[in-house]
PDB file of C-alpha atoms in Angstrom:
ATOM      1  CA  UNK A  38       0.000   0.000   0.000  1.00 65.00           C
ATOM      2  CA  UNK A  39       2.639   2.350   0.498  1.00 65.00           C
ATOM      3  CA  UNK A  40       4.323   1.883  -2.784  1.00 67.00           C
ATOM      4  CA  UNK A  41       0.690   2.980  -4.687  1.00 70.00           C
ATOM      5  CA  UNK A  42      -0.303   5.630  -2.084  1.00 73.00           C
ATOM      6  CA  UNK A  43       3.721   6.790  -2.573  1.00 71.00           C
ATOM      7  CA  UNK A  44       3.583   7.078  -6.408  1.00 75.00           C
ATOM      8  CA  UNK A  45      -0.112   7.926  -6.577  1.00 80.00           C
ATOM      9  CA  UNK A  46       0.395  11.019  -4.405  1.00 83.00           C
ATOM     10  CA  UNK A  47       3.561  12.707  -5.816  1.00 84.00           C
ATOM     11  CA  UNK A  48       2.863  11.944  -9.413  1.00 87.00           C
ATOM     12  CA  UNK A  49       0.618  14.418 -10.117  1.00 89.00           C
ATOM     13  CA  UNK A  50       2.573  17.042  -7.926  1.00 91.00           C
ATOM     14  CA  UNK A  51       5.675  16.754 -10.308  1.00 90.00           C
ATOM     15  CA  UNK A  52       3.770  16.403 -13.507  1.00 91.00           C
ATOM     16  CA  UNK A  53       1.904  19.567 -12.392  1.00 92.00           C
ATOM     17  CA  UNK A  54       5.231  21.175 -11.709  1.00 91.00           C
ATOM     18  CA  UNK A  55       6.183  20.839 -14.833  1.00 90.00           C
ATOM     19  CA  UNK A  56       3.477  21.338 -17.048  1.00 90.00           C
ATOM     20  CA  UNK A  57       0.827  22.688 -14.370  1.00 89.00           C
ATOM     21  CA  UNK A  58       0.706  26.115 -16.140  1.00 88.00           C
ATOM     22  CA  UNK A  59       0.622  28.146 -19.886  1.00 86.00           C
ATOM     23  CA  UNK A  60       2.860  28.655 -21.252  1.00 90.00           C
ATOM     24  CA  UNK A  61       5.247  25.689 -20.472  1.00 91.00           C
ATOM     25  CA  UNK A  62       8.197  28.070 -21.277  1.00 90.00           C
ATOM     26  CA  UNK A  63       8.392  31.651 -21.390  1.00 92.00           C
ATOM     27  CA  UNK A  64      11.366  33.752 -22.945  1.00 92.00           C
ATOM     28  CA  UNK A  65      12.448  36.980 -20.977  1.00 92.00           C
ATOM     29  CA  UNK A  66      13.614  39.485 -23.626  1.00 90.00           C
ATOM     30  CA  UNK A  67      17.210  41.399 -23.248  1.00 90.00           C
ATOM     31  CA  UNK A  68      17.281  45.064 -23.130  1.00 88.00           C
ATOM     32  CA  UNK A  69      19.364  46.167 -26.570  1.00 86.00           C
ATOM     33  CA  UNK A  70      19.786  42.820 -27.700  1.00 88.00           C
ATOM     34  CA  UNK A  71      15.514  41.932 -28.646  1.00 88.00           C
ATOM     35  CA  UNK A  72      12.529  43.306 -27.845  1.00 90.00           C
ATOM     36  CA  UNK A  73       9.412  41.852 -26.245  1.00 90.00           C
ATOM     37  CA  UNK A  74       8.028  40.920 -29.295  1.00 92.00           C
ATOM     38  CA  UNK A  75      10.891  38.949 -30.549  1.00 92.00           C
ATOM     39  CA  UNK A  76      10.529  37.381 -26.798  1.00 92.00           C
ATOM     40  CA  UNK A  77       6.822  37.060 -27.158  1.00 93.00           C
ATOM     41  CA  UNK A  78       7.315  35.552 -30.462  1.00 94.00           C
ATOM     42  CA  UNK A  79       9.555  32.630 -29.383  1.00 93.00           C
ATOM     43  CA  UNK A  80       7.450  31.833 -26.288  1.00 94.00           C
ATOM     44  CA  UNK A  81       4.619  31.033 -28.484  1.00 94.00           C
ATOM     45  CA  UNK A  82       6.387  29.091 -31.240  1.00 93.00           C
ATOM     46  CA  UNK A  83       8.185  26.996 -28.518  1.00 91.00           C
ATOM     47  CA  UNK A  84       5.141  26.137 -27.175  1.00 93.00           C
ATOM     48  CA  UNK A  85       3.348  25.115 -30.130  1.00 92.00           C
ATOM     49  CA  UNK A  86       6.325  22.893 -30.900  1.00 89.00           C
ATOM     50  CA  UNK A  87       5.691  21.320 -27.160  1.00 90.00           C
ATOM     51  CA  UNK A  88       2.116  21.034 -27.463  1.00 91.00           C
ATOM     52  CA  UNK A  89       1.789  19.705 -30.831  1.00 88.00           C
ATOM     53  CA  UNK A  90       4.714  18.300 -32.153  1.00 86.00           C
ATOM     54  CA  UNK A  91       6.378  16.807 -28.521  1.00 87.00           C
ATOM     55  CA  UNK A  92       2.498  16.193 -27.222  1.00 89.00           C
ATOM     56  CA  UNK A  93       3.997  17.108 -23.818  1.00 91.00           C
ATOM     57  CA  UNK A  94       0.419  16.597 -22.382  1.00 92.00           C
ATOM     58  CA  UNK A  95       1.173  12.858 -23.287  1.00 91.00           C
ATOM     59  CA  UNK A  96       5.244  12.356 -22.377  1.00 92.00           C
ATOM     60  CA  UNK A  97       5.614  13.849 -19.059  1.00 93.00           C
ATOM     61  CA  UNK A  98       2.866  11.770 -17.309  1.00 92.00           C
ATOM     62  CA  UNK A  99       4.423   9.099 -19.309  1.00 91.00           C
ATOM     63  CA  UNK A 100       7.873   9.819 -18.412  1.00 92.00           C
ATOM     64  CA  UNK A 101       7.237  10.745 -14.115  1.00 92.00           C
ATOM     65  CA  UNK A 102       5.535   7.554 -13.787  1.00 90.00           C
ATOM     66  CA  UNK A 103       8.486   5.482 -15.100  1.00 90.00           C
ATOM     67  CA  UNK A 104      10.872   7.937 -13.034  1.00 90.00           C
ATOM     68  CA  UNK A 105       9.324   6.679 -10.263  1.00 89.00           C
ATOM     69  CA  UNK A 106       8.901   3.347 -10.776  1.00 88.00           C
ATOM     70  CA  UNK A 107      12.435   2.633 -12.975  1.00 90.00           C
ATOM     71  CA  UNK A 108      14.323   5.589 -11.089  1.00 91.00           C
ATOM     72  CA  UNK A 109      16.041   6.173 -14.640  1.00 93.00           C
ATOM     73  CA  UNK A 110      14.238   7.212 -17.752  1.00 93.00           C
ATOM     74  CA  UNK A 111      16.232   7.220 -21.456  1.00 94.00           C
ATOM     75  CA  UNK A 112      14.332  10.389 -23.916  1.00 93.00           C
ATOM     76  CA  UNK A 113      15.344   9.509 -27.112  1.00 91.00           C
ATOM     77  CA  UNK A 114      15.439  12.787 -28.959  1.00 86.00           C
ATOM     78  CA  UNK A 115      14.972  12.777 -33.013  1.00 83.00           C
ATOM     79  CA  UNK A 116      13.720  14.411 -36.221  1.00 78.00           C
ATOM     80  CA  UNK A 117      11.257  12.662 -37.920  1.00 77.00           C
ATOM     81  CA  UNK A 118      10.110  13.394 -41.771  1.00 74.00           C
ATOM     82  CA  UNK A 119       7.143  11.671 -42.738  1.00 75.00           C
ATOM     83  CA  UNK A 120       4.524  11.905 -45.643  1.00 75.00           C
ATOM     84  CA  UNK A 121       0.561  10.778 -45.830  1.00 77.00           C
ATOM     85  CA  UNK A 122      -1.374  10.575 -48.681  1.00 79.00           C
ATOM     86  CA  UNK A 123      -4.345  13.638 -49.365  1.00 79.00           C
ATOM     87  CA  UNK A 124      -7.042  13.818 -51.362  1.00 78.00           C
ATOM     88  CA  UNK A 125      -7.390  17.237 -53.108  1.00 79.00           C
ATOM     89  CA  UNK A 126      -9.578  18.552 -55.544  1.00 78.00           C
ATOM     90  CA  UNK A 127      -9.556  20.906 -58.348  1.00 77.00           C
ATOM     91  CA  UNK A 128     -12.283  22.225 -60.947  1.00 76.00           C
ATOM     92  CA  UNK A 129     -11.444  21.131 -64.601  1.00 71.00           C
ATOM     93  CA  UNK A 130     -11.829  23.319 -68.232  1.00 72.00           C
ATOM     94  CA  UNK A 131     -15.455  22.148 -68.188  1.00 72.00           C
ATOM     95  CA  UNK A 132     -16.465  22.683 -64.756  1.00 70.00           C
ATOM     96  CA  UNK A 133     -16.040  19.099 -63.447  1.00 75.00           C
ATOM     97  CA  UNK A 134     -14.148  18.654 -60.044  1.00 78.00           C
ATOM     98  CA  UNK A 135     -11.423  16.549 -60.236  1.00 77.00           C
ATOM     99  CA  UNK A 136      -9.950  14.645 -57.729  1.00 77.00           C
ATOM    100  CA  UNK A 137      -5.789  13.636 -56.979  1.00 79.00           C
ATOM    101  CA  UNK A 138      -3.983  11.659 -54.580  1.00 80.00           C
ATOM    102  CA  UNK A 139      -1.093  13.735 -53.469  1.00 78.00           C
ATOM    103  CA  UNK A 140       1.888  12.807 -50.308  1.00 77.00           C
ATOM    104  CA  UNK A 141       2.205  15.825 -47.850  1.00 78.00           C
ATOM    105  CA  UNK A 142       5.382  15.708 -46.501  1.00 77.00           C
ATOM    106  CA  UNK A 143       5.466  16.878 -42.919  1.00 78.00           C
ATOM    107  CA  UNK A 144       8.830  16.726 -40.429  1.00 79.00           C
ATOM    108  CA  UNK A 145       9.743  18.036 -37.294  1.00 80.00           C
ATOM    109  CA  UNK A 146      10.901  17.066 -33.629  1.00 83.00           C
ATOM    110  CA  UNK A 147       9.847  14.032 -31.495  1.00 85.00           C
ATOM    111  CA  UNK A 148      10.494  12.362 -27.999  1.00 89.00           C
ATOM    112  CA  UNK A 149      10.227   9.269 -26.689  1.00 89.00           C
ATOM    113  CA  UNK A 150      10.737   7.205 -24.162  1.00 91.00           C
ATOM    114  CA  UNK A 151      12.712   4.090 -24.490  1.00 91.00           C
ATOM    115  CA  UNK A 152      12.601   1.582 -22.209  1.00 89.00           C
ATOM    116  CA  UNK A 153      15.084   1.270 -19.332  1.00 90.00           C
ATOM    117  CA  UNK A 154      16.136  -2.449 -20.515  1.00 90.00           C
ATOM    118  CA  UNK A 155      16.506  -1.056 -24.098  1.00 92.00           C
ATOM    119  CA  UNK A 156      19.611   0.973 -23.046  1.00 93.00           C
ATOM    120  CA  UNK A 157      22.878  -0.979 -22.560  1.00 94.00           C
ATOM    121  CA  UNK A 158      25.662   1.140 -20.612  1.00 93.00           C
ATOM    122  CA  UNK A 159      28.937   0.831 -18.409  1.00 93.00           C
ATOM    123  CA  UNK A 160      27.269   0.299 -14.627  1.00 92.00           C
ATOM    124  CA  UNK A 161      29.611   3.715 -13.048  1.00 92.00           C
ATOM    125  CA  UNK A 162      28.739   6.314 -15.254  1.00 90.00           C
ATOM    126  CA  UNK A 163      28.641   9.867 -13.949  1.00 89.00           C
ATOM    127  CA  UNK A 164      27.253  13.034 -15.592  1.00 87.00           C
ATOM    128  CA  UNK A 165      29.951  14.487 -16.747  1.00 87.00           C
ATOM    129  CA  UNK A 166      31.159  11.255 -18.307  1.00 88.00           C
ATOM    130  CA  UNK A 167      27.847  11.146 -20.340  1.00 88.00           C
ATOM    131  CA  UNK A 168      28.570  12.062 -23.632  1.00 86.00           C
ATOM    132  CA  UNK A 169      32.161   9.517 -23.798  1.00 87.00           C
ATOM    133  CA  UNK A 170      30.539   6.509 -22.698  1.00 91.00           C
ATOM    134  CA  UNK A 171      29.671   3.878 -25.531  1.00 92.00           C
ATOM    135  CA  UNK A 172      25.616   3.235 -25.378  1.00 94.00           C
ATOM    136  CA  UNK A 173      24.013   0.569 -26.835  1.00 95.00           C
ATOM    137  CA  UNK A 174      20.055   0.922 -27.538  1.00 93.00           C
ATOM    138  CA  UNK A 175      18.030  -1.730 -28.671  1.00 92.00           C
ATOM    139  CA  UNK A 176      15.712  -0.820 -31.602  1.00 90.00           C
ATOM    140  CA  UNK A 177      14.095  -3.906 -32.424  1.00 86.00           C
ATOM    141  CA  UNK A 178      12.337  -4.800 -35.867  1.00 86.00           C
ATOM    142  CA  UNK A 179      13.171  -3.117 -38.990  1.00 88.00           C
ATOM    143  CA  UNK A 180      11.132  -4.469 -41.985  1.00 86.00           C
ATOM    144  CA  UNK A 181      12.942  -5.208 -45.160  1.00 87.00           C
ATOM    145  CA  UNK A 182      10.998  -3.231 -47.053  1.00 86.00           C
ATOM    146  CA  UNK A 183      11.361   0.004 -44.474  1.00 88.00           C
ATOM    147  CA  UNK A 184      14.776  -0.392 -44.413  1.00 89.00           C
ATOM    148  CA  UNK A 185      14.824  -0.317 -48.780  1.00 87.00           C
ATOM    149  CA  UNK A 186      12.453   3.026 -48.314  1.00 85.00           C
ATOM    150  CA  UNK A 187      14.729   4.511 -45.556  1.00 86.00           C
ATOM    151  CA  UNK A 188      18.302   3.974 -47.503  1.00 87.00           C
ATOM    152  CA  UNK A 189      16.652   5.799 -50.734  1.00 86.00           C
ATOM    153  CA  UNK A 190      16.006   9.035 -48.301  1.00 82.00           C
ATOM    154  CA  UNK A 191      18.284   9.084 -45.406  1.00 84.00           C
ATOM    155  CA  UNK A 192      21.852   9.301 -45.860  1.00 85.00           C
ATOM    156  CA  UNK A 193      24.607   6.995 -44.154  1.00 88.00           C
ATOM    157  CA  UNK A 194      23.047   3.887 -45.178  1.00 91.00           C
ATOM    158  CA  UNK A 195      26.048   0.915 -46.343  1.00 88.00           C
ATOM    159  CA  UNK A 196      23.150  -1.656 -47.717  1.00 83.00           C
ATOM    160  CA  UNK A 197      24.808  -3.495 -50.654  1.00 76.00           C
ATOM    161  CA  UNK A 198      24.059  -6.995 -50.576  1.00 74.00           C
ATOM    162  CA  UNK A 199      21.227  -9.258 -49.829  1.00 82.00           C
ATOM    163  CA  UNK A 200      19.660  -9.044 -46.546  1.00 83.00           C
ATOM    164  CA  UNK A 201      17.838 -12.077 -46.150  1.00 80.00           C
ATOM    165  CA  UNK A 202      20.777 -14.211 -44.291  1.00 81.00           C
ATOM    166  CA  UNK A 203      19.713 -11.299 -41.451  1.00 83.00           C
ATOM    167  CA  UNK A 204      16.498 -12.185 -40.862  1.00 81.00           C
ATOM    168  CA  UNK A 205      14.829 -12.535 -37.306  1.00 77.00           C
ATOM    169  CA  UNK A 206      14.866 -16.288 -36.865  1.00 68.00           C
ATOM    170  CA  UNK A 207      12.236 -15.654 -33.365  1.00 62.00           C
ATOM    171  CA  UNK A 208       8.443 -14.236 -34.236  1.00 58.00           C
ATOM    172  CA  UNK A 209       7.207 -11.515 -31.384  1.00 58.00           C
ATOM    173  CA  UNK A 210       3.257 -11.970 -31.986  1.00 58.00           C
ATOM    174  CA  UNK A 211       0.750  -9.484 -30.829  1.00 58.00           C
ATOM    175  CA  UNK A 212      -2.576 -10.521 -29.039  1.00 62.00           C
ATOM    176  CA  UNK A 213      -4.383 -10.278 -31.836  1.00 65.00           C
ATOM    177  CA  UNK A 214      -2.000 -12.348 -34.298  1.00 57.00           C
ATOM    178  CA  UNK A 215      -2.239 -14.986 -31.479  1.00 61.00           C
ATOM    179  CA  UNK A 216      -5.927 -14.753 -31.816  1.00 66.00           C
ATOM    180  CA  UNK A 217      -6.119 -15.030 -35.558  1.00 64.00           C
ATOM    181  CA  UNK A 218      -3.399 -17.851 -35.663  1.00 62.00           C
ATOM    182  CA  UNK A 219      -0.661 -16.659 -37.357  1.00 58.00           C
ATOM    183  CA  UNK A 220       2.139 -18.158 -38.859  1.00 56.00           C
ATOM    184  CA  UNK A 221       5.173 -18.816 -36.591  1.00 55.00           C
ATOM    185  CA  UNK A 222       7.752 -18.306 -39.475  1.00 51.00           C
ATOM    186  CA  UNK A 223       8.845 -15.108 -40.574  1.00 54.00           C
ATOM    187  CA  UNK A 224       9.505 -16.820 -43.836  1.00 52.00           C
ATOM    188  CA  UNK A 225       5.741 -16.807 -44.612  1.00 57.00           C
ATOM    189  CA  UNK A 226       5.123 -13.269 -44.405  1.00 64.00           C
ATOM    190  CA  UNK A 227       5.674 -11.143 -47.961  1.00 74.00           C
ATOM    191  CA  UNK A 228       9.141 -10.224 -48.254  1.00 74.00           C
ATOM    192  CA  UNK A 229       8.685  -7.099 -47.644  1.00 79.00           C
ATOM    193  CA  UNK A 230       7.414  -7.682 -44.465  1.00 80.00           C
ATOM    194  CA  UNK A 231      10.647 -10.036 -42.864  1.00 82.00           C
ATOM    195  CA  UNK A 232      11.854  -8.273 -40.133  1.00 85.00           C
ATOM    196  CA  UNK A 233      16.080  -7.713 -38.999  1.00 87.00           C
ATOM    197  CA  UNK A 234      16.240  -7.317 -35.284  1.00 89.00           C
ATOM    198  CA  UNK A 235      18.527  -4.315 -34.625  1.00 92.00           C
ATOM    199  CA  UNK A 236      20.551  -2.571 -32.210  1.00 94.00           C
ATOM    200  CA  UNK A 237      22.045   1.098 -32.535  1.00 94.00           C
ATOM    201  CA  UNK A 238      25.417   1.681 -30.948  1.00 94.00           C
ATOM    202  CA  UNK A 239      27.096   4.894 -30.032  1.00 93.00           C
ATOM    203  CA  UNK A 240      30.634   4.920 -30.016  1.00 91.00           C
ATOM    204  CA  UNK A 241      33.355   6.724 -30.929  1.00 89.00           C
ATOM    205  CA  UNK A 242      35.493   5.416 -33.988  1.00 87.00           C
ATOM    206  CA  UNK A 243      37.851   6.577 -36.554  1.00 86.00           C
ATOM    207  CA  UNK A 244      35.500   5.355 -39.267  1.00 78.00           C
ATOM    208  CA  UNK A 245      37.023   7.797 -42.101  1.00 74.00           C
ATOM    209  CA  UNK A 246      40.262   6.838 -41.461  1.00 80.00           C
ATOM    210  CA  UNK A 247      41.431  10.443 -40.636  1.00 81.00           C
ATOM    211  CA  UNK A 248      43.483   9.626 -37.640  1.00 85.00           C
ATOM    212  CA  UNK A 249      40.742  10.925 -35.138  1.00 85.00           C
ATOM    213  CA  UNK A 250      37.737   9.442 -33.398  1.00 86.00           C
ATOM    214  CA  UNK A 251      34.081  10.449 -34.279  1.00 85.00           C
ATOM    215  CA  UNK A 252      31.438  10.180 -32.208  1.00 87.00           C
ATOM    216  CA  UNK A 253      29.227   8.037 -34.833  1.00 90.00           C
ATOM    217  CA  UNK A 254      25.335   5.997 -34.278  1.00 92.00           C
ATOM    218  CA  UNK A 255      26.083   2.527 -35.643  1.00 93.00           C
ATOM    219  CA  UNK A 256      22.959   0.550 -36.867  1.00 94.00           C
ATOM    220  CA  UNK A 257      23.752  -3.095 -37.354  1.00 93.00           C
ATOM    221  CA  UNK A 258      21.784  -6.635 -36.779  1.00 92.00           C
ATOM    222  CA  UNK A 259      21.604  -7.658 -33.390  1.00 89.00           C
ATOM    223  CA  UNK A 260      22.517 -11.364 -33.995  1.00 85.00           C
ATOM    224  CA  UNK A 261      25.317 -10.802 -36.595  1.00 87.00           C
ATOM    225  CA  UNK A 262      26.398  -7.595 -35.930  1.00 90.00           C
ATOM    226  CA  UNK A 263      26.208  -6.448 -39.891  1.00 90.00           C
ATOM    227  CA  UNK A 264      25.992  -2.290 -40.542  1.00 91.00           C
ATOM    228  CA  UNK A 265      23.384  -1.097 -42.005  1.00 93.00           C
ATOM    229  CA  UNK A 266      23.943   2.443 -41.265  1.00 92.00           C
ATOM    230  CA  UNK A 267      26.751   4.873 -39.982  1.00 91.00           C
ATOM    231  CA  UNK A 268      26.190   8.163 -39.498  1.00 88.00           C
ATOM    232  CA  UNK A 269      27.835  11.216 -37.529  1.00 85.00           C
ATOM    233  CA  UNK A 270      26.543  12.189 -34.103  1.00 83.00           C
ATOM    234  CA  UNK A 271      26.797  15.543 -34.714  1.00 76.00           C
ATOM    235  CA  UNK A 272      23.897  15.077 -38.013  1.00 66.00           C
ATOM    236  CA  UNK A 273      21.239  13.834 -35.331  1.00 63.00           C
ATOM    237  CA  UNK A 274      20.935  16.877 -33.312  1.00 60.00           C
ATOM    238  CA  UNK A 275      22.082  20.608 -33.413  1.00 63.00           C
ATOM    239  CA  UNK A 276      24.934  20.258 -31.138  1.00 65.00           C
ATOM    240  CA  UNK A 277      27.395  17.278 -30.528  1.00 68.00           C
ATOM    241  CA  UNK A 278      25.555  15.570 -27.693  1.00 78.00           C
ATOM    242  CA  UNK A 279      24.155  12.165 -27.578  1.00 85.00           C
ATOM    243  CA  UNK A 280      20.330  12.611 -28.650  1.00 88.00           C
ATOM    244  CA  UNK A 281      19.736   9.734 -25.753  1.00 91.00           C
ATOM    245  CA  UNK A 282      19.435  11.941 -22.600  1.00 90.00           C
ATOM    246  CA  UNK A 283      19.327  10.426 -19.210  1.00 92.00           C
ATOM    247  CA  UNK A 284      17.131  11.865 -16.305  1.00 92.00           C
ATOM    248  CA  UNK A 285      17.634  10.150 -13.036  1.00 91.00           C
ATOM    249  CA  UNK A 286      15.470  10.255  -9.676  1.00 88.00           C
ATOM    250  CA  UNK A 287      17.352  10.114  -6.458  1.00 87.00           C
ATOM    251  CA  UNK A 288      21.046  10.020  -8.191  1.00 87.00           C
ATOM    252  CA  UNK A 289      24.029   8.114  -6.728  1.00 85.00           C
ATOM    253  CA  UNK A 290      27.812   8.885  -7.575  1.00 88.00           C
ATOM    254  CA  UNK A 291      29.301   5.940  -9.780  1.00 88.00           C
ATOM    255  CA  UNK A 292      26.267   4.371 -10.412  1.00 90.00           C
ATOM    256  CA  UNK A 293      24.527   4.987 -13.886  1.00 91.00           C
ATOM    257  CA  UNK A 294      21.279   4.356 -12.623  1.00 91.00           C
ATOM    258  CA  UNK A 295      18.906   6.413 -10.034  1.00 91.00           C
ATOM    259  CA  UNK A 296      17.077   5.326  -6.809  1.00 88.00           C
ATOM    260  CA  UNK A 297      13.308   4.469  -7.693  1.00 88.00           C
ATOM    261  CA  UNK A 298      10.740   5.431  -5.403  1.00 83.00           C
ATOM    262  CA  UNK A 299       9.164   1.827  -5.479  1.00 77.00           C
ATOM    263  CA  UNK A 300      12.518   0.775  -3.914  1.00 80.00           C
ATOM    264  CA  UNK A 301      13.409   3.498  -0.948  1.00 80.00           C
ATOM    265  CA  UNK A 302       9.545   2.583   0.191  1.00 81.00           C
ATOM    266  CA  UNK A 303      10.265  -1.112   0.060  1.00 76.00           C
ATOM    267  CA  UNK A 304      13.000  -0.373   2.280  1.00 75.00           C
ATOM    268  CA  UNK A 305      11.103   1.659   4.928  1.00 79.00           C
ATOM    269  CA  UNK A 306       8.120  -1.110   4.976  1.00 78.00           C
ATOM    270  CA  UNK A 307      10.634  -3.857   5.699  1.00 80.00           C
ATOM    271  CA  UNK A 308      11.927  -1.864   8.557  1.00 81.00           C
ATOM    272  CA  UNK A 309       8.547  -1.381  10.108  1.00 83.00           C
ATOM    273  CA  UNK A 310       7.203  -4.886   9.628  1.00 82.00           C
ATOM    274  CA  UNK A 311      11.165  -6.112  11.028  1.00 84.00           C
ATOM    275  CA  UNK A 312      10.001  -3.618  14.003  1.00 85.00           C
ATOM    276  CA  UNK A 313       6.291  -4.724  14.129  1.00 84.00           C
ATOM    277  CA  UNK A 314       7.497  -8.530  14.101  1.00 84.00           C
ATOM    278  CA  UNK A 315       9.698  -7.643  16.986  1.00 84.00           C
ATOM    279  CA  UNK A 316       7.085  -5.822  19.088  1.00 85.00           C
ATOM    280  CA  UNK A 317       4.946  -9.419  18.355  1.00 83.00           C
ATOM    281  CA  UNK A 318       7.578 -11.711  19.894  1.00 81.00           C
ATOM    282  CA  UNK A 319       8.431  -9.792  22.882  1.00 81.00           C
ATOM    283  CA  UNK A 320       4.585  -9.663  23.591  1.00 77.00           C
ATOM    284  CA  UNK A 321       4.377 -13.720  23.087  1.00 78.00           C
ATOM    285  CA  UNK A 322       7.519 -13.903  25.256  1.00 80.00           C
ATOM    286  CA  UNK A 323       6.117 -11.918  27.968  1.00 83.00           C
ATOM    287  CA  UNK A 324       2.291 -13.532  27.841  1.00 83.00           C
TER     288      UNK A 324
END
């Protein structure tokens, strides 16, 4: 009981303190350098980019509860460009409306949260050690045919020979292919479809042979180890840091992970029922 009523109570207090108010963030303008409209002006586009493109409504209860629970959460910062298909319509010489299929590309930032056993890391890392450590993530499933689509857009990807040797030899079924009975063997599935479990690594390497270490993202198959894709840390995000953050509750020195709140309350109920148990013997003893 004390674990829920622990987490149930402060959870909303931190999420609250956080994004309890509107705007989320405001900029303060500098006297000579902008004015308050240039100030006013990036508060509001900041905060559309947090409401709608982040969904901040969404991650932070998302990302407190796990802080609690885990005592470590991994944000996994990234750019996404994607397109959907729209119908739009236009009148022709004669009047008649005519109707076109078109793909509306859209793109911007994302967040998410991946999973504390996703994220593979030395057991004493500190802070300020962050950005040199070597971090392996585990990214799971890559279809072959997202991974054709992906190499023809994205850059960095070393695809040059036939993949199928990397396919995932283990099915992961959802509820509902359970349900409907589907077929155990990747092999069945339309070849576009056979998945490569992956892993992305982040290390530094002297890759281009130029006599000094780059901090690269490595994308190869998590049973063979094949690249699929190298690309340059720096390319991810706007400055030379590791787009995997790390937010820990409760931190220790040399230890890369943070306290949960699950276990600090575990600890205080099995002093008082140690105490209790006590108080029950000595009562016994004396009757």
């Amino acid at each position: 009981p004390l674990t829920t009523m622990g987490v149930d109570e402060l959870e909303p207090r931190l999420v609250s303190s956080v994004i309890g108010r509107d705007p989320y963030i405001k900029a303060v303008h500098h006297v000579g350098v902008s004015t308050k409209e240039d100030a006013e002006q990036v508060t509001k586009y900041d905060n559309f980019i947090l409401k709608h493109k982040i969904k901040i409504k969404k991650f932070v209860p998302d990302a407190v509860h796990e802080l609690l629970i885990d005592g470590t959460v991994y944000p996994l910062l990234s750019w996404n460009i994607e397109s959907r298909k729209v119908k739009t319509s236009q009148f022709g010489p004669e009047g008649q409306r005519k109707y076109t299929i078109v793909d509306l590309p859209t793109e911007g930032p994302s967040v998410e949260l991946i999973p504390v056993e996703f994220i593979w890391l030395p057991d004493d890392v500190n802070d300020e050690d962050w950005e040199n450590v070597p971090i392996i993530r585990y990214v799971g499933n890559l279809t072959l045919g997202e991974i054709k689509r992906r190499s023809k857009v994205e850059d960095g990807w070393v695809v040059t020979d036939d993949l199928k040797p990397y396919l995932s030899t283990q099915i992961l079924k959802t509820i509902q292919q359970e349900a409907d009975d589907v077929q155990d063997s990747y092999y069945a599935y339309e070849p576009n479809l056979q998945p490569i479990e992956t892993l992305e690594a982040y290390i530094k390497w002297d890759f281009f042979d130029k006599g000094v270490e780059e901090d690269l993202i490595v994308l190869v198959t998590k049973d063979s180890f094949k690249v699929l894709r190298v690309r340059e840390q720096v390319e991810v995000f706007d400055q030379n840091v590791k787009p995997i953050r790390r937010v820990r509750f409760l931190k220790r020195r040399g230890v890369s992970w943070g306290w949960p709140l699950y276990t600090l309350i575990a600890g205080i109920q099995l002093g008082v029922d140690a105490m209790w148990n006590r108080c029950v013997n000595s009562a016994d003893i004396v009757m």
